[in-house]
CSV table of C-alpha atoms (C1' of nucleotides) in Angstrom, one decimal:
chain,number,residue,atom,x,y,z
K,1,UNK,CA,0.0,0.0,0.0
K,2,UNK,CA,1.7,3.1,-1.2
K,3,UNK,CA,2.2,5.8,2.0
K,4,UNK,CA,0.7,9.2,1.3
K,5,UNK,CA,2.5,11.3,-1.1
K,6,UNK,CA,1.5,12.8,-4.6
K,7,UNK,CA,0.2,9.8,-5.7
K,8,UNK,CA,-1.5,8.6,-3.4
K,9,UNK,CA,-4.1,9.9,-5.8
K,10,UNK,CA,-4.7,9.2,-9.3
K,11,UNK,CA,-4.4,5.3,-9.8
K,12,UNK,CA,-5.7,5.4,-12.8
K,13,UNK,CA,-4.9,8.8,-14.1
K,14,UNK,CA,-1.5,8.2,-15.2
K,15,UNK,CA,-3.0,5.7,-17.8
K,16,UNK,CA,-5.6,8.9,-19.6
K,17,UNK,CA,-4.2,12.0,-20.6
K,18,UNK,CA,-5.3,14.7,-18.1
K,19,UNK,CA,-7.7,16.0,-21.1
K,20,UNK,CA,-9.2,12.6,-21.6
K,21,UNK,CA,-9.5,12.1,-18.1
K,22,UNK,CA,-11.3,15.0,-17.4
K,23,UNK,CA,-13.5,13.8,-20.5
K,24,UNK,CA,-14.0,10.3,-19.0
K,25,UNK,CA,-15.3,11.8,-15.2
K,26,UNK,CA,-17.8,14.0,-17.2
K,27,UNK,CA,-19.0,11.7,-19.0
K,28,UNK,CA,-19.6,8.9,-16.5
K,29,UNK,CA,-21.4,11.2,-14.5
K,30,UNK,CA,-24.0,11.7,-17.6
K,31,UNK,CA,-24.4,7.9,-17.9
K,32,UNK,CA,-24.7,7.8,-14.4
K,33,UNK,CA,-27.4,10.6,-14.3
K,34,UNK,CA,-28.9,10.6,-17.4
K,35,UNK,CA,-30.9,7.3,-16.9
K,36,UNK,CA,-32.0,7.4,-13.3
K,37,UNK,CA,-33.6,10.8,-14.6
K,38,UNK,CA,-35.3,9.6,-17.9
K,39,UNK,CA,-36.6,6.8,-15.6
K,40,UNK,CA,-38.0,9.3,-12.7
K,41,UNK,CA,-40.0,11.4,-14.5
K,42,UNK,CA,-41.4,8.0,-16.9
K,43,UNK,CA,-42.0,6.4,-13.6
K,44,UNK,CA,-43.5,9.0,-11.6
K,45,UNK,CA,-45.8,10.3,-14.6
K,46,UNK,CA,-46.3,6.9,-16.5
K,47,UNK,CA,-45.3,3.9,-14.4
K,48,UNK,CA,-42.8,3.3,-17.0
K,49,UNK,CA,-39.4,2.5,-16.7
K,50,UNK,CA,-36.8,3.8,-20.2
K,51,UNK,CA,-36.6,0.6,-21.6
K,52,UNK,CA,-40.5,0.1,-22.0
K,53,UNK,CA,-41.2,3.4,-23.1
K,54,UNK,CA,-38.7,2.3,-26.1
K,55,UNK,CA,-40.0,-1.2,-26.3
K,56,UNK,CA,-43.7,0.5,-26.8
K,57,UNK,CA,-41.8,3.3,-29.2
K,58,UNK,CA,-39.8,0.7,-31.1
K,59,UNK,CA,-42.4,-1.4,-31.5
K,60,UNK,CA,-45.4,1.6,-32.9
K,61,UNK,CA,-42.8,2.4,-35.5
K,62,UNK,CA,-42.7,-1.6,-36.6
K,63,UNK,CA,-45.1,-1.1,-39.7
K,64,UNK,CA,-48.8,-1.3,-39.7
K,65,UNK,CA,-48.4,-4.5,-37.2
K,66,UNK,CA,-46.6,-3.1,-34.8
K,67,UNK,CA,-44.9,-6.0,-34.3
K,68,UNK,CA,-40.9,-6.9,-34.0
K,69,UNK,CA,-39.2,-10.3,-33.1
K,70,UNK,CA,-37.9,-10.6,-29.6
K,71,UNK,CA,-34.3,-10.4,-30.9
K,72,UNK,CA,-34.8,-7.9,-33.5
K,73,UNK,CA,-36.3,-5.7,-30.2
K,74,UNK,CA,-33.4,-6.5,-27.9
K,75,UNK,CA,-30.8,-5.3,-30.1
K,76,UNK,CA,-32.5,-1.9,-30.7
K,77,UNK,CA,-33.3,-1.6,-27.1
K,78,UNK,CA,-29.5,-1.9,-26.3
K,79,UNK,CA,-30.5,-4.8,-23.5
K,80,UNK,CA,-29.6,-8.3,-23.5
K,81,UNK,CA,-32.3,-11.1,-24.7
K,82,UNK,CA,-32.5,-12.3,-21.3
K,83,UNK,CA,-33.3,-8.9,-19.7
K,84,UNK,CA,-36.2,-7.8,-22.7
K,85,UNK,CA,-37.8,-11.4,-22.3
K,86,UNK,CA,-38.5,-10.5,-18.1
K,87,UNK,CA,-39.3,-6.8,-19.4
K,88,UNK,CA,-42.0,-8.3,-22.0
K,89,UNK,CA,-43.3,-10.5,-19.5
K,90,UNK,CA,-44.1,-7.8,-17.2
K,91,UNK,CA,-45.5,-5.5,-19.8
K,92,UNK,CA,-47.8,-8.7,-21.1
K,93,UNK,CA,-49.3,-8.8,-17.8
K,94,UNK,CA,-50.3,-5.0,-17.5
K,95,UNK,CA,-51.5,-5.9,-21.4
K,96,UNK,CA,-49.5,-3.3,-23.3
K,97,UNK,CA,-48.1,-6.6,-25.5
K,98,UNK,CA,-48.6,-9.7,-26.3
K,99,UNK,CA,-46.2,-12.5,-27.7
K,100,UNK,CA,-46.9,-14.5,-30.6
K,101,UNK,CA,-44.7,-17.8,-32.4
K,102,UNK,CA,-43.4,-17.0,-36.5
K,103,UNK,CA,-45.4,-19.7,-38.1
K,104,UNK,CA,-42.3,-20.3,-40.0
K,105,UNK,CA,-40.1,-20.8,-37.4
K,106,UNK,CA,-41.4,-21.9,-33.9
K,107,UNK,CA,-38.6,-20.8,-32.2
K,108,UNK,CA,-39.1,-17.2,-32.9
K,109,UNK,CA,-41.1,-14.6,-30.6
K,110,UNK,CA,-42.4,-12.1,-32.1
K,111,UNK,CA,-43.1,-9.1,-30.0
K,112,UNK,CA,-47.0,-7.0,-30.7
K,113,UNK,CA,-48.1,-3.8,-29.3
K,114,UNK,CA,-51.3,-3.9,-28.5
K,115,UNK,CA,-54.2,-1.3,-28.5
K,116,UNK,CA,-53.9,-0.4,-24.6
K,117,UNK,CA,-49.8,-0.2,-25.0
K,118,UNK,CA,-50.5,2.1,-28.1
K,119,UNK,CA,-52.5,4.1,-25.9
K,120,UNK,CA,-49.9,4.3,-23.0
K,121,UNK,CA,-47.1,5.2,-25.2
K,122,UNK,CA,-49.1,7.9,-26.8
K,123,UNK,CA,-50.3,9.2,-23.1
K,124,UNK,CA,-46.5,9.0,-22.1
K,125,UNK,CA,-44.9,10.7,-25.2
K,126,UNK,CA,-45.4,14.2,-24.2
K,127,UNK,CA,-44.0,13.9,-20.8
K,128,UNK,CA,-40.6,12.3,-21.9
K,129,UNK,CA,-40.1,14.2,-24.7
K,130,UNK,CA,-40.5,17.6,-22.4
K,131,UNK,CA,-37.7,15.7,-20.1
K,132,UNK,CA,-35.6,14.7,-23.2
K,133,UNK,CA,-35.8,18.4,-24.1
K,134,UNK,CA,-35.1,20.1,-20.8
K,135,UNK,CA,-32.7,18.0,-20.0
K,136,UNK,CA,-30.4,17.5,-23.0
K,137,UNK,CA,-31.7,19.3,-26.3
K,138,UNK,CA,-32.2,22.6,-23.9
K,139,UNK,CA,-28.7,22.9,-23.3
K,140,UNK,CA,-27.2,22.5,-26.8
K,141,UNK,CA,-27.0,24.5,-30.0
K,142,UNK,CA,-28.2,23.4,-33.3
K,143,UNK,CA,-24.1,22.6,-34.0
K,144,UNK,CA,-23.4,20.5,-30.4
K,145,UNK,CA,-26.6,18.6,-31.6
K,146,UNK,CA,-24.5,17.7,-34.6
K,147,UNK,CA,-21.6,17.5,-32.6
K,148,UNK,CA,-23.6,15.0,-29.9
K,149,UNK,CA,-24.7,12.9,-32.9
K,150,UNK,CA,-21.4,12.5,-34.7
K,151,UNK,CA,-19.7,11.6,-31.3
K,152,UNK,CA,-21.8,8.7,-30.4
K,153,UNK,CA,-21.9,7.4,-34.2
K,154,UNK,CA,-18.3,7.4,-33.3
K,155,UNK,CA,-18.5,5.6,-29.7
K,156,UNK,CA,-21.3,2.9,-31.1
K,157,UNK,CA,-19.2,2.2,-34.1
K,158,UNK,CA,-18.1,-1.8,-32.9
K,159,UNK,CA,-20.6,-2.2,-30.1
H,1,UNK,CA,-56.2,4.5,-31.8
H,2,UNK,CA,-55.0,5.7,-35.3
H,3,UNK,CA,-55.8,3.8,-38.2
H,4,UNK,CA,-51.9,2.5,-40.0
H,5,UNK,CA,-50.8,5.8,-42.3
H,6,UNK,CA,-47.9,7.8,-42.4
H,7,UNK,CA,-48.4,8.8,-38.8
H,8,UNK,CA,-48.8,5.1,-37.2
H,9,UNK,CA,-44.9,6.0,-36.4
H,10,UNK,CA,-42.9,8.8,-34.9
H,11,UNK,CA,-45.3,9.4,-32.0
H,12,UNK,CA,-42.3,11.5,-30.6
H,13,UNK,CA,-40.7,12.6,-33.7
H,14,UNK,CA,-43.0,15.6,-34.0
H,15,UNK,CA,-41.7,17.3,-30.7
H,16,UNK,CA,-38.2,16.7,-31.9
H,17,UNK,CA,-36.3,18.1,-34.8
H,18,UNK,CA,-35.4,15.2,-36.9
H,19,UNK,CA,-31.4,16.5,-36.2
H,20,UNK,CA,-31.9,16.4,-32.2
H,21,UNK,CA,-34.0,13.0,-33.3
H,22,UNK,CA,-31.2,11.3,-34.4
H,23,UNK,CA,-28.9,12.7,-32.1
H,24,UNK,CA,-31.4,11.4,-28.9
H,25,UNK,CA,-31.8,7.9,-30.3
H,26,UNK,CA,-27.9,7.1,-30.3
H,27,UNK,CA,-27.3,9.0,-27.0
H,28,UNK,CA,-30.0,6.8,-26.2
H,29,UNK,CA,-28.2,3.8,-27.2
H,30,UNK,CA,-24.6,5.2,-25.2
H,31,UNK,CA,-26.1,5.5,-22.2
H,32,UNK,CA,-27.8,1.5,-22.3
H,33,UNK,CA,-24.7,0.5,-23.6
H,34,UNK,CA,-22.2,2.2,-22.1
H,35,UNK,CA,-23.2,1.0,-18.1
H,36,UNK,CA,-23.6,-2.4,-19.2
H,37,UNK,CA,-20.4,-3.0,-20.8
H,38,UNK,CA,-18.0,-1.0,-17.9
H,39,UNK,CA,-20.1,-3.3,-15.5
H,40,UNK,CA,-19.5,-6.7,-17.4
H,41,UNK,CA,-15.8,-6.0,-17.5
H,42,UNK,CA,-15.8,-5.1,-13.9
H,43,UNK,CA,-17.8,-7.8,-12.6
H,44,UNK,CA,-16.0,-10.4,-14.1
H,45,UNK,CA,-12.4,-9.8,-14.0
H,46,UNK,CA,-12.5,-7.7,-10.5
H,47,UNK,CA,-16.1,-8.8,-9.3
H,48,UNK,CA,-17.2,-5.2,-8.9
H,49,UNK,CA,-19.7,-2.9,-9.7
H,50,UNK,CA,-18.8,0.6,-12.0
H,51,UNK,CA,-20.4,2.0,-9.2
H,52,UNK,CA,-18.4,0.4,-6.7
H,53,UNK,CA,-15.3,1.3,-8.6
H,54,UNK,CA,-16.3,4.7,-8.4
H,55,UNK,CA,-16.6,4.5,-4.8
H,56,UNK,CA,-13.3,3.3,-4.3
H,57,UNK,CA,-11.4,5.3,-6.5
H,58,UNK,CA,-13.2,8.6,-5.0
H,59,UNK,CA,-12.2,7.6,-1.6
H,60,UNK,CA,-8.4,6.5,-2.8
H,61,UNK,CA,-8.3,10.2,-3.8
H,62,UNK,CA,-10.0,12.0,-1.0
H,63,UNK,CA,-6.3,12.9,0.5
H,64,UNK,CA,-4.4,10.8,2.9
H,65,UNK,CA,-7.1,9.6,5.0
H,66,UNK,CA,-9.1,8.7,2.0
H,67,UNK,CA,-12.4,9.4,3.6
H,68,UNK,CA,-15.2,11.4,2.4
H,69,UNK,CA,-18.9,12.1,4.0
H,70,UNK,CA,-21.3,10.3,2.6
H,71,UNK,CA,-23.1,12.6,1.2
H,72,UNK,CA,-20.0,13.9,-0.8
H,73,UNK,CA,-19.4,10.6,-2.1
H,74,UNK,CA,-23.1,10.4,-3.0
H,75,UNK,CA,-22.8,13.7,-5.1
H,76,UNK,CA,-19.2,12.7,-6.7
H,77,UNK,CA,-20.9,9.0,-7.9
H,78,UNK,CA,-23.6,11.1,-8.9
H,79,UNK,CA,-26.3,8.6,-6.8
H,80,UNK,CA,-28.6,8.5,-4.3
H,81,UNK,CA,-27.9,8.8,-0.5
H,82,UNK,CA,-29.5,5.7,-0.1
H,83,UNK,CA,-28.2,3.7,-3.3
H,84,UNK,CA,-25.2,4.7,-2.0
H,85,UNK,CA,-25.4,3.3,1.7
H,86,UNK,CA,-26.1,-0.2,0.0
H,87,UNK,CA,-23.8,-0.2,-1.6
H,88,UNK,CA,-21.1,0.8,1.1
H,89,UNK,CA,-23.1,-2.2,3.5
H,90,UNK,CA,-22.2,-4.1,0.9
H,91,UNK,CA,-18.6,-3.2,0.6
H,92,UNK,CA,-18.1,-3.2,4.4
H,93,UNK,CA,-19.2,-6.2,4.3
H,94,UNK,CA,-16.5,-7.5,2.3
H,95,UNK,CA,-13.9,-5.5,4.1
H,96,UNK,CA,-13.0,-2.5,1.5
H,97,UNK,CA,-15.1,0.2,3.4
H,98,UNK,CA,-15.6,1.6,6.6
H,99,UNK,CA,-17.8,4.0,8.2
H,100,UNK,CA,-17.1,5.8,11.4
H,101,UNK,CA,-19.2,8.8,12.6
H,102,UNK,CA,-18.0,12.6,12.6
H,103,UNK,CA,-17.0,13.6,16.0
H,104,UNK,CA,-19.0,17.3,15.2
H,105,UNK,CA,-21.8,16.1,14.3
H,106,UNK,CA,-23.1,12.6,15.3
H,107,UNK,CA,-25.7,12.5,11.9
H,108,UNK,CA,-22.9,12.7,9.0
H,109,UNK,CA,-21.5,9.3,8.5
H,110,UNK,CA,-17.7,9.2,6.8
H,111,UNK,CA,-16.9,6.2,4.8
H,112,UNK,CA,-13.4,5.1,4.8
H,113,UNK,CA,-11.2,3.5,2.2
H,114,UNK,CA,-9.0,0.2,3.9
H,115,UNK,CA,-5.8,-1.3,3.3
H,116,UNK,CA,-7.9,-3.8,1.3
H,117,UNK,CA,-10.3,-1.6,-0.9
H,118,UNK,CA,-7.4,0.0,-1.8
H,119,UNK,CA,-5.7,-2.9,-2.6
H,120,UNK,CA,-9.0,-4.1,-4.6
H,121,UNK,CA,-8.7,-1.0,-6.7
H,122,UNK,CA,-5.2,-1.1,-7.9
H,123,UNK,CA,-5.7,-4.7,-9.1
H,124,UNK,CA,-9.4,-3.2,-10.8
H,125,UNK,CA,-8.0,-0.3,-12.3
H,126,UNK,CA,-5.6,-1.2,-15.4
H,127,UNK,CA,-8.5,-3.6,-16.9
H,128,UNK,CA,-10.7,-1.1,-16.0
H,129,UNK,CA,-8.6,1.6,-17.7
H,130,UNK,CA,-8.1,-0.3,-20.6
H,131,UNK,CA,-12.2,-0.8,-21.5
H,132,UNK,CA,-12.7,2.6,-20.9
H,133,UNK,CA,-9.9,3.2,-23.8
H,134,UNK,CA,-11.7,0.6,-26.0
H,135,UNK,CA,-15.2,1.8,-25.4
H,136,UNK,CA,-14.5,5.7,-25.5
H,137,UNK,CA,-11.2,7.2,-26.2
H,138,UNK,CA,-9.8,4.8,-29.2
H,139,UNK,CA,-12.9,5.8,-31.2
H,140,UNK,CA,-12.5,9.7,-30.9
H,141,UNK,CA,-9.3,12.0,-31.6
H,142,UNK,CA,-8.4,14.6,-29.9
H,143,UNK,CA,-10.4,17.6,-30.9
H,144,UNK,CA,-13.2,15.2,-30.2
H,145,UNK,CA,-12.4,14.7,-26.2
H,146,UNK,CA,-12.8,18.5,-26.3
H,147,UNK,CA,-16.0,18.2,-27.6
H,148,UNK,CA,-16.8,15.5,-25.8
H,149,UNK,CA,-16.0,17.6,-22.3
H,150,UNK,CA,-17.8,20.5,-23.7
H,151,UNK,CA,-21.0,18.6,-24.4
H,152,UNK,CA,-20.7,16.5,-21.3
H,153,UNK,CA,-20.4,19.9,-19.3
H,154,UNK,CA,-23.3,21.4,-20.9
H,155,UNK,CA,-25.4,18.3,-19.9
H,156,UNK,CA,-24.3,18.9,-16.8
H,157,UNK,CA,-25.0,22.4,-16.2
H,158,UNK,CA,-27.6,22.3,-13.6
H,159,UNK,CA,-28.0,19.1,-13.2
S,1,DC,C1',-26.2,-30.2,-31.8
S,2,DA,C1',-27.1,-25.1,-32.7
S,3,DA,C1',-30.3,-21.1,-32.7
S,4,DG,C1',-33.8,-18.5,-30.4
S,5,DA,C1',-35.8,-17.5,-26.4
S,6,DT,C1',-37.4,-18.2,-21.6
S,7,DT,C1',-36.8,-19.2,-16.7
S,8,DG,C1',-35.2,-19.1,-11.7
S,9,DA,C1',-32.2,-17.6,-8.3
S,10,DA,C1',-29.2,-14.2,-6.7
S,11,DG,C1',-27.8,-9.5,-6.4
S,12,DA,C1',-28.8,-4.5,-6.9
S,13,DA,C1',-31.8,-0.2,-7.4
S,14,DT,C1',-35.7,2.5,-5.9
S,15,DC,C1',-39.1,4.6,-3.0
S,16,DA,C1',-41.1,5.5,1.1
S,17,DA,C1',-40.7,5.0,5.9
S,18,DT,C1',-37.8,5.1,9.8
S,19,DC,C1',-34.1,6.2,12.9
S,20,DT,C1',-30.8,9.3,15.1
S,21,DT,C1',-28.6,13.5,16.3
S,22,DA,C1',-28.7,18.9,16.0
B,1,DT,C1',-38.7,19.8,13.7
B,2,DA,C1',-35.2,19.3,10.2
B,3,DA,C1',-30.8,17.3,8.4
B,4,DG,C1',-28.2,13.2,7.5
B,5,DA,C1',-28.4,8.7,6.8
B,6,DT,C1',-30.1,3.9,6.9
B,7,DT,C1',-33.5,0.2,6.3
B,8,DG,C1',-37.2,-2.8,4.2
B,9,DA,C1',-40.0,-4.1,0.6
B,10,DT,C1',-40.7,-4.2,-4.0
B,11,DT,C1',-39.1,-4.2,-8.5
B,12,DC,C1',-35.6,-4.9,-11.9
B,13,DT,C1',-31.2,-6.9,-13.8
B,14,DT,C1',-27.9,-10.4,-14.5
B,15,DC,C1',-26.0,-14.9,-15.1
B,16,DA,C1',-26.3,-19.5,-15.8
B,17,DA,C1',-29.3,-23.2,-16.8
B,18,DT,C1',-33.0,-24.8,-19.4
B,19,DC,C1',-36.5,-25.5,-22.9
B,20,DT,C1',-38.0,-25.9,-27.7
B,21,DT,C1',-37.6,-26.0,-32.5
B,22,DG,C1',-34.6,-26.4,-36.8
DNA sequence: CAAGATTGAAGAATCAATCTTA
DNA sequence: TAAGATTGATTCTTCAATCTTG
């Protein structure tokens, strides 16, 4: 254990430049913060969590069906199979979705929004959008909106 | 419920500029991705949490007795008071946190950093170091960190 | 046996209620 | 009575194991 002394701090420091460290804290505090807020106001307002208002949003933009398989779902929602197959569940008990079998392949689920999860989304939309705006588009200009987008293009690139 | 025509989708899109659109649907995309992977490396070559790690490194830089209120440490991780004391249970409980009450004032609990949580973080940080490279900084040159920082901050502003 | 998805158990986050000291 | 923090219950997430179809 090293005994106090000017680096006692920084562990990892010395492995980012000070610039991308200072970067790196800034932005972990946004991924930290950013998500416990979306899912605050959706919760308080909506009873919805993030990830179902997108799984409702994904799947009202799925064509006239509004319908999406389970793995086609998971990979737009960013979560793991595992963790949208317990979020379905859940939302197919409060009746916002149902789950049907591809008649082609019975081992395919295929996700469908139903009339009362069209109607939540819709009664949820303006609430998260207004958070969405006041807490990220509010605070940027048309340019750093650009910026923002070509920046995570950049960070999603392999993921 | 609206009959399937152009509008069946983009139930938000209409409060959104299609720019700050896009831009919202890959920031959307960091911040699910982004905790999950820093926690999967964490978890399975250190057995932490990014949280967690956060807690430790804070501490292993609050000076030489690498202590810090817990409501400090709350703020710095950027979570809740009581997320926070869970998570420090938790921690004590495996012997790389302590908490001792301020002399001053009996209500403000200090956690402490040990021999052994400090220990714990020097063997986390270089493979934590090295994801955080791989996720963020070998995708984005330099000018980009700055503009990184500067977007970051302006999320943050009054947050 | 592999692909697609689900399940169960264990661990973690949240909210409201509580406890303790000032 | 308020500030600071903790707790308990519920809900959610994760990981590994399982089930089912191709």
């Amino acid at each position: 254990v090293p005994s106090p002394g000017p680096q006692y701090a920084r562990i990892v420091d010395r492995w980012l430049s000070d610039d991308q460290q200072a970067a790196w804290r800034r932005l972990a505090a946004v991924i930290m913060r950013l998500p416990a807020a979306l899912d605050t106001q959706l919760h308080s307002e909506s009873g919805l969590s993030h990830f179902e208002y997108l799984v409702l949003a994904l799947l009202s933009e799925a064509g006239p069906e509004r319908a999406l398989r389970s793995s086609v779902l998971a990979e737009r929602c960013n979560v793991s199979l595992s963790r949208l197959s317990h979020g379905l569940t859940r939302m197919e008990q409060r009746g916002w979705v149902t789950r049907r079998h591809d008649p082609d392949d019975g081992r395919v689920s295929v996700a469908v929004l139903t009339d009362a999860g069209h109607a939540k989304l819709t009664e949820a939309a303006p609430g998260h959008v207004e958070t969405v705006r006041a807490l990220v588009f509010d605070h940027l200009s048309d340019r750093q909106v650009q910026s923002l987008r070509a920046l995570c293009d950049a960070l999603l690139d392999d993921a």
